[in-house]
Structure formats: C-alpha cells, structure tokens
Short mmCIF file of C-alpha atoms in Angstrom, two decimals:
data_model
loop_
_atom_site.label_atom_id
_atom_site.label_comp_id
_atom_site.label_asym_id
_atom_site.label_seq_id
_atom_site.Cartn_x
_atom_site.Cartn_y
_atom_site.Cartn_z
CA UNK A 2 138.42 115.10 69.34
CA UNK A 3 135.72 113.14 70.75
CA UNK A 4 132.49 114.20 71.90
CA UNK A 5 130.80 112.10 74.64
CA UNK A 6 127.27 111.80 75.62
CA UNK A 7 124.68 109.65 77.52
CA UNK A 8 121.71 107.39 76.45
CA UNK A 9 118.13 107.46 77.15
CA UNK A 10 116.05 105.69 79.09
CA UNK A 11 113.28 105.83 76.30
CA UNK A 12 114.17 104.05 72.76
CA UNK A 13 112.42 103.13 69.11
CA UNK A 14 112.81 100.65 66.52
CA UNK A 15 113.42 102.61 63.68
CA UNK A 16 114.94 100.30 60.40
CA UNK A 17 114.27 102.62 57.36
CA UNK A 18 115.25 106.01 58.27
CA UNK A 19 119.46 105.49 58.35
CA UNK A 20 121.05 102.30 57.30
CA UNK A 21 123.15 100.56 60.06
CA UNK A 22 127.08 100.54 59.34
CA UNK A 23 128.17 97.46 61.86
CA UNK A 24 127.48 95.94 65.57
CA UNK A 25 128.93 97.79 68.29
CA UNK A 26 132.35 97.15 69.23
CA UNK A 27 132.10 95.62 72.52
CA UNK A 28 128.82 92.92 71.16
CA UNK A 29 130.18 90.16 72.98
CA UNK A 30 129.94 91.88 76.45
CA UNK A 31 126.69 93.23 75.27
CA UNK A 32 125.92 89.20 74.89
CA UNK A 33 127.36 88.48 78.33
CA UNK A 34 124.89 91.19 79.92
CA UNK A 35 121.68 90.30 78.22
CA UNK A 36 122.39 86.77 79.59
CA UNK A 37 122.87 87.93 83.00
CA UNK A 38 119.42 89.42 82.71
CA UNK A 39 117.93 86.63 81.03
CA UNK A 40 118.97 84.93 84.04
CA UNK A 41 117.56 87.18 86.66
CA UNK A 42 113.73 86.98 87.60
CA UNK A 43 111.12 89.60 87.40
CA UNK A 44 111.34 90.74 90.83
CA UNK A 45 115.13 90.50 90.51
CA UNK A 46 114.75 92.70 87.52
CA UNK A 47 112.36 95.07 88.31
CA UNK A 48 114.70 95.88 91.51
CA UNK A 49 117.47 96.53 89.58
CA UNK A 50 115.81 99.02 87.24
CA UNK A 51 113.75 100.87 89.86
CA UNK A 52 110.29 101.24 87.88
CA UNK A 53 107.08 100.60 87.82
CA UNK A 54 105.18 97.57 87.13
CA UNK A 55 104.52 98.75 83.20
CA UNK A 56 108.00 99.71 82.11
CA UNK A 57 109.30 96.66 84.24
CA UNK A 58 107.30 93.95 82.55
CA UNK A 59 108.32 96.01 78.86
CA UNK A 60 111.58 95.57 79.85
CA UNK A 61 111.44 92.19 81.42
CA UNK A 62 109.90 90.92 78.11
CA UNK A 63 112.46 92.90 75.55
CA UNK A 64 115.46 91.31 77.50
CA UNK A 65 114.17 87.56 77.29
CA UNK A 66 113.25 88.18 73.51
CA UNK A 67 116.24 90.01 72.77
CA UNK A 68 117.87 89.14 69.31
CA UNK A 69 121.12 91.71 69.25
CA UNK A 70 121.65 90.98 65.26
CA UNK A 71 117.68 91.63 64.10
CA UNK A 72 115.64 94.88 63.60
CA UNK A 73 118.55 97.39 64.49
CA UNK A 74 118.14 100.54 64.69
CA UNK A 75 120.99 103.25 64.23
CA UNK A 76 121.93 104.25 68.06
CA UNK A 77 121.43 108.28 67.06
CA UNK A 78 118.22 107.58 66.07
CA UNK A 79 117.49 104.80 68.59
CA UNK A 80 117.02 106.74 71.62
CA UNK A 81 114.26 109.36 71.93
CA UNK A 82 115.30 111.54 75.23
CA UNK A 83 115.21 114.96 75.60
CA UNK A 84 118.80 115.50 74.98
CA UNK A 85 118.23 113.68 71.38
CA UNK A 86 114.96 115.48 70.54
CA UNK A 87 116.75 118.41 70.51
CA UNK A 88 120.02 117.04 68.61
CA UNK A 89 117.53 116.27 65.82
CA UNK A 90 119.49 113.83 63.60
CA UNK A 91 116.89 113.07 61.62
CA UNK A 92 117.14 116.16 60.26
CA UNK A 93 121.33 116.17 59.61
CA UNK A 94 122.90 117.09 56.42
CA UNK A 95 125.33 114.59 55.13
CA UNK A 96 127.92 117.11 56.61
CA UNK A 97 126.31 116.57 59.61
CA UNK A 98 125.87 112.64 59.69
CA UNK A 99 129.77 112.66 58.52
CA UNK A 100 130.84 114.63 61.25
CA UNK A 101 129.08 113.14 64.35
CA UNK A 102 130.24 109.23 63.22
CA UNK A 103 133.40 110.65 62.96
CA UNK A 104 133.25 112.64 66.22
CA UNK A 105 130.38 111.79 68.85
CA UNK A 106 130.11 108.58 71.42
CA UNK A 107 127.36 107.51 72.57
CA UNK A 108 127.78 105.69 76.39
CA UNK A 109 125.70 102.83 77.07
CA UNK A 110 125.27 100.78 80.41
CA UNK A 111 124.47 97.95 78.42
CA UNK A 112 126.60 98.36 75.09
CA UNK A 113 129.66 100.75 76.55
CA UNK A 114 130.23 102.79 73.81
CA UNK A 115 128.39 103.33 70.50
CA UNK A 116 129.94 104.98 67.93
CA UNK A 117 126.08 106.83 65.58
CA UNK A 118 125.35 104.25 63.22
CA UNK A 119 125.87 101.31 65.14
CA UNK A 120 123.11 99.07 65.17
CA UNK A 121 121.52 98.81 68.43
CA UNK A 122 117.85 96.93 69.83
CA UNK A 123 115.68 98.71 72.94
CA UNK A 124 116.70 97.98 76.53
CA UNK A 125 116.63 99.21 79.55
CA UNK A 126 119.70 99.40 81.46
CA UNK A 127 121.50 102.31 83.58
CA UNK A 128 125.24 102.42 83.70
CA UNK A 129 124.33 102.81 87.82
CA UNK A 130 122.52 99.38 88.04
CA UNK A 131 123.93 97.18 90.39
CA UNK A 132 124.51 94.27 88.18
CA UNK A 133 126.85 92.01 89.30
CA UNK A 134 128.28 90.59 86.11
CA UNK A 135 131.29 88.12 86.10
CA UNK A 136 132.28 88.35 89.62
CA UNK A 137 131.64 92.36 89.63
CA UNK A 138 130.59 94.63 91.81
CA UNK A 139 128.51 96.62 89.08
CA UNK A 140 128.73 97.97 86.04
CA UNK A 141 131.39 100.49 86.12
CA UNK A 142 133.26 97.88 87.45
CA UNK A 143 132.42 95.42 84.85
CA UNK A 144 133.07 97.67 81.89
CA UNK A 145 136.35 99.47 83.81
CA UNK A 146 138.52 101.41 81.84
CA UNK A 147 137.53 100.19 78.42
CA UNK A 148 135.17 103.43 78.06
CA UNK A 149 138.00 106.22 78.16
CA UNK A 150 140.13 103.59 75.77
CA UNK A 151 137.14 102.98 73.33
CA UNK A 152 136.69 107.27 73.42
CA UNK A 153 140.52 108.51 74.00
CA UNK A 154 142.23 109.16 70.24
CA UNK A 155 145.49 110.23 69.22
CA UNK A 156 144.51 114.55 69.85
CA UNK A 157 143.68 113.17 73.66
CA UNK A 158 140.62 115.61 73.96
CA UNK A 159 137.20 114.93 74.82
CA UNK A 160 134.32 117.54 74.57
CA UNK A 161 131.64 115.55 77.65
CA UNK A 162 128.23 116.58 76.83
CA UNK A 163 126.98 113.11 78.98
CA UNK A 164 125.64 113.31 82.77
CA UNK A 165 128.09 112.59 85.31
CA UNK A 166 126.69 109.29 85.92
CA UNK A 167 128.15 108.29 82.60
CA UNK A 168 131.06 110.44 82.03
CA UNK A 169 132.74 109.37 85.45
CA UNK A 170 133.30 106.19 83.50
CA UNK A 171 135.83 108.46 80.97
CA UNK A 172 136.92 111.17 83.77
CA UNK A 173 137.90 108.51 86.61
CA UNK A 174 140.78 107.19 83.94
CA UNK A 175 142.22 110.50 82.82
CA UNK A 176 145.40 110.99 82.24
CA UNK A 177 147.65 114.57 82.63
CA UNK A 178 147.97 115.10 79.09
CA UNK A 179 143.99 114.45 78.58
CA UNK A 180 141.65 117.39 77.89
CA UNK A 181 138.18 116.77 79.18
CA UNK A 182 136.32 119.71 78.63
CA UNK A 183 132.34 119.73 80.23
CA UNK A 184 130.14 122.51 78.73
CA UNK A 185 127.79 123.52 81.60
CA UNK A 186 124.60 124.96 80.61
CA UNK A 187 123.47 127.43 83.98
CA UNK A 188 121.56 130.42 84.76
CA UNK A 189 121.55 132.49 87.63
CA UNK A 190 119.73 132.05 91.27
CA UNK A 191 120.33 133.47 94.20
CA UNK A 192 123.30 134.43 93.40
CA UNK A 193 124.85 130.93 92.09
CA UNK A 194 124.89 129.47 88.85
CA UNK A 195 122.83 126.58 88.93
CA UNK A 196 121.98 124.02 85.99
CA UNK A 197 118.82 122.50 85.92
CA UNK A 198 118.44 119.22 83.91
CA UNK A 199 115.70 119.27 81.54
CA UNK A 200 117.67 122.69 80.39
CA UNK A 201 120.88 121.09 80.15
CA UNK A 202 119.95 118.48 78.38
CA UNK A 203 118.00 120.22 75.73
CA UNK A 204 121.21 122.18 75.34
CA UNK A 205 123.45 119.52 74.89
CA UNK A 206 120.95 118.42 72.06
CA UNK A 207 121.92 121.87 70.54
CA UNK A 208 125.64 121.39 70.83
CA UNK A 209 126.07 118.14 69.50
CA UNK A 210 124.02 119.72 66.83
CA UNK A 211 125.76 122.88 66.60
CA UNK A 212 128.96 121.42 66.40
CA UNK A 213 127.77 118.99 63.90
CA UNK A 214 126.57 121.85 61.06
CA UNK A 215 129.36 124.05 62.07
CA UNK A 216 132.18 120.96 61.64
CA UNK A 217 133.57 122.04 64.96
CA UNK A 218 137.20 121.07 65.08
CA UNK A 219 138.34 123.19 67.59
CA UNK A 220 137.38 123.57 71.18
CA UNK A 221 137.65 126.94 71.07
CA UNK A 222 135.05 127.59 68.31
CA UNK A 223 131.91 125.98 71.25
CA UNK A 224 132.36 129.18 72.80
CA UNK A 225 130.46 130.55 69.79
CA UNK A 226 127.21 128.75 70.69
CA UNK A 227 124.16 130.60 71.23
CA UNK A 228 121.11 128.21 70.85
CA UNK A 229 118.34 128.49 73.84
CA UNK A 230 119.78 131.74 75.06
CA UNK A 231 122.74 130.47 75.69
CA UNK A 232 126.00 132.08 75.91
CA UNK A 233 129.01 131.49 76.69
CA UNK A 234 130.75 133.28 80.05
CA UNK A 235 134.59 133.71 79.39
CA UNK A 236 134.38 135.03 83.62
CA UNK A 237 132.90 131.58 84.97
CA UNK A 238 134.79 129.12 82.69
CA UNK A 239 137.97 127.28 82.83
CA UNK A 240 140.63 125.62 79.87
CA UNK A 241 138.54 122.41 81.55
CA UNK A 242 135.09 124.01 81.94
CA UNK A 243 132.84 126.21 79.93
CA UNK A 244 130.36 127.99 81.16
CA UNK A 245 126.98 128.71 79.39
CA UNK A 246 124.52 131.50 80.67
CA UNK A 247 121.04 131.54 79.69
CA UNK A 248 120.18 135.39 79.08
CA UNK A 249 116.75 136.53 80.34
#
C-alpha cells in the first residue's frame, strides 16, 4: 500500500533535524527542469508561476542558484503547508518515520515523486504549470505515466490523500485491478456534503499521521480515524471513497 500526497508551495532548508537517505529517483529529469527554468526569463517565469513580484524574484533567484546535491533537506520536513503542519513529522516515533518511508509518496511538479527522506532543495513549481519541457505540452505530459509506476507496488492499492491536481497524475493511469481509495474530509451544508480546503488539508495531515502511529496496513482500519471531529460515514462512502464527517 501506498499513500499519496501533494507538496507545498511554501518550503525550508532544514539539514540537522533528519539525515537524508539518497537523491530522488527521477534527479536527472529534476536536472532537465531546473534547466528549462534557468533558461526562461523573469517575466517568462513569473508568468508561469502566477505570483507576485516578491515570491517571483525568490523563486527566480533559487532556480538560477540551484545546486540539487547541496544543503538538502529531507522532503517530509522540507515543505511547511498546512497539510504538513498538521502531519507533524518532526515529532514521529521511529515507528512512525519507518512506516511513512516505507508507505507515503510525496508528488512533486518538479521532482515527480519523493519517497520521505529524499533529499530535496526549495522551488517553486506546480504540477499545473505550463512548462513546455522537451517538446511537451506541460508537465503532466512531460512526467506521463511514470507517477502511477514510481507509486503502483505489487498489493496495487493506493490510499490518495493529494489534491486532485496531483493525484490525476496516478488516477488517469489506473488499471481494473488498482484500488485508489480518496478519503474525503466534508461536513454538511445545505443539505450537501461539501469539503472545504484548509479543513481537508489539515485532515490529511492527521491521516498520514494517524496511519503512521497506528502502522495502518489495512484500508479498512482508516475508517477508525477520528482526529478534528472527524468520522467516518459508512452511508456516504464507497470500496473507492471514504467519507469523513466533521461532527458539530
């Protein structure tokens, strides 16, 4: 079982809490990317980011110093979103730190996949950018189905805590004996179950840690998750989609 989940725009440099374990596994088309956008110029890549002057010229600057073998930082610990705040790894057991570099994927725009400990630098780059890399279109394109291959192991079952501008890289390649299970975190308005994103993504920071101090092996054992008022609704959900009420 795999567990899937997106980046964050937002990341540290952070060389002394975790030690690295190795580069990620597709480096060389991380090298191909960072010199498309040491190629591009500021306007070019300020456009393709969609922000503001500030985070544009941070950016800008981190991409044309970029060294992708110096001052690494663990990818669990490298990003510093909402969704990771509330995974906490900093505060994992051993148990814990075992489990999710066994288990969890982390999917990048720039790097594809990153399995925890691999060592990653600060970028900025959305898997939705329109980067037209080696004769692509953009970057789902460019990376194609070397995502769900990187994720997709021998039990064929992945657990997708990531936004559906990532995971559609893993769900458009599925095959019929695949289980890809989403956990949806809702409540109820109007009559509808609607999920609202800073919610979600605190509470997929909660599963991945859940999972992770529980040694989840079994799909069926997330339905025991409670964290943020959560629980789960055996009603609403599906052998391919669980449900997760918050109680009032």
């Amino acid at each position: 079982m795999k567990i899937i989940v997106s980046p964050a725009k937002k990341m540290n440099v952070n060389t002394d809490m975790y030690p690295v374990n190795r580069l990620p596994r597709f480096y060389d088309k991380a090298i191909q990317i960072k010199e498309y956008m040491q190629n591009l110029t500021f306007e070019e890549a300020k456009k393709l980011w969609g922000c503001n002057e500030k985070i544009a010229e941070l950016n800008f600057r981190r991409f044309q110093e970029m060294d992708l073998n110096k001052n690494l930082t663990p990818a669990i610990i490298s990003y510093e979103g909402i969704q990771y705040q509330y995974m906490m790894p900093s505060v994992f057991t051993e148990k814990a730190l075992g489990y999710v570099e066994e288990h969890l994927r982390i999917l990048s725009g720039f790097y594809g996949v990153l399995s925890p400990f691999d060592g990653v630098v600060p970028y900025r780059l959305e898997m939705q950018a329109r980067a037209a890399i080696d004769k692509t279109k953009d970057l789902y394109d460019f990376w194609g189905d070397l995502l769900y291959r990187a994720v997709m192991d021998k039990d064929r079952t992945i657990v997708n805590l990531a936004s559906k501008e990532y995971s559609v890289c893993i769900e458009k390649y599925l095959q019929k004996e695949d289980i890809f299970l989403t956990c949806v975190f809702g409540e109820w308005k109007n009559g509808k179950v609607i999920q609202k994103g800073t919610f979600a993504k605190m509470a997929r920071g909660e599963m991945v840690r859940f999972m992770a101090e529980e040694g989840i092996e079994n799909v069926e054992e997330i339905k025991n998750f409670h964290e943020l008022r959560y629980k789960f609704d055996e009603s609403l959900s599906t052998n391919r989609e669980y449900i997760f009420i918050k109680e009032d």
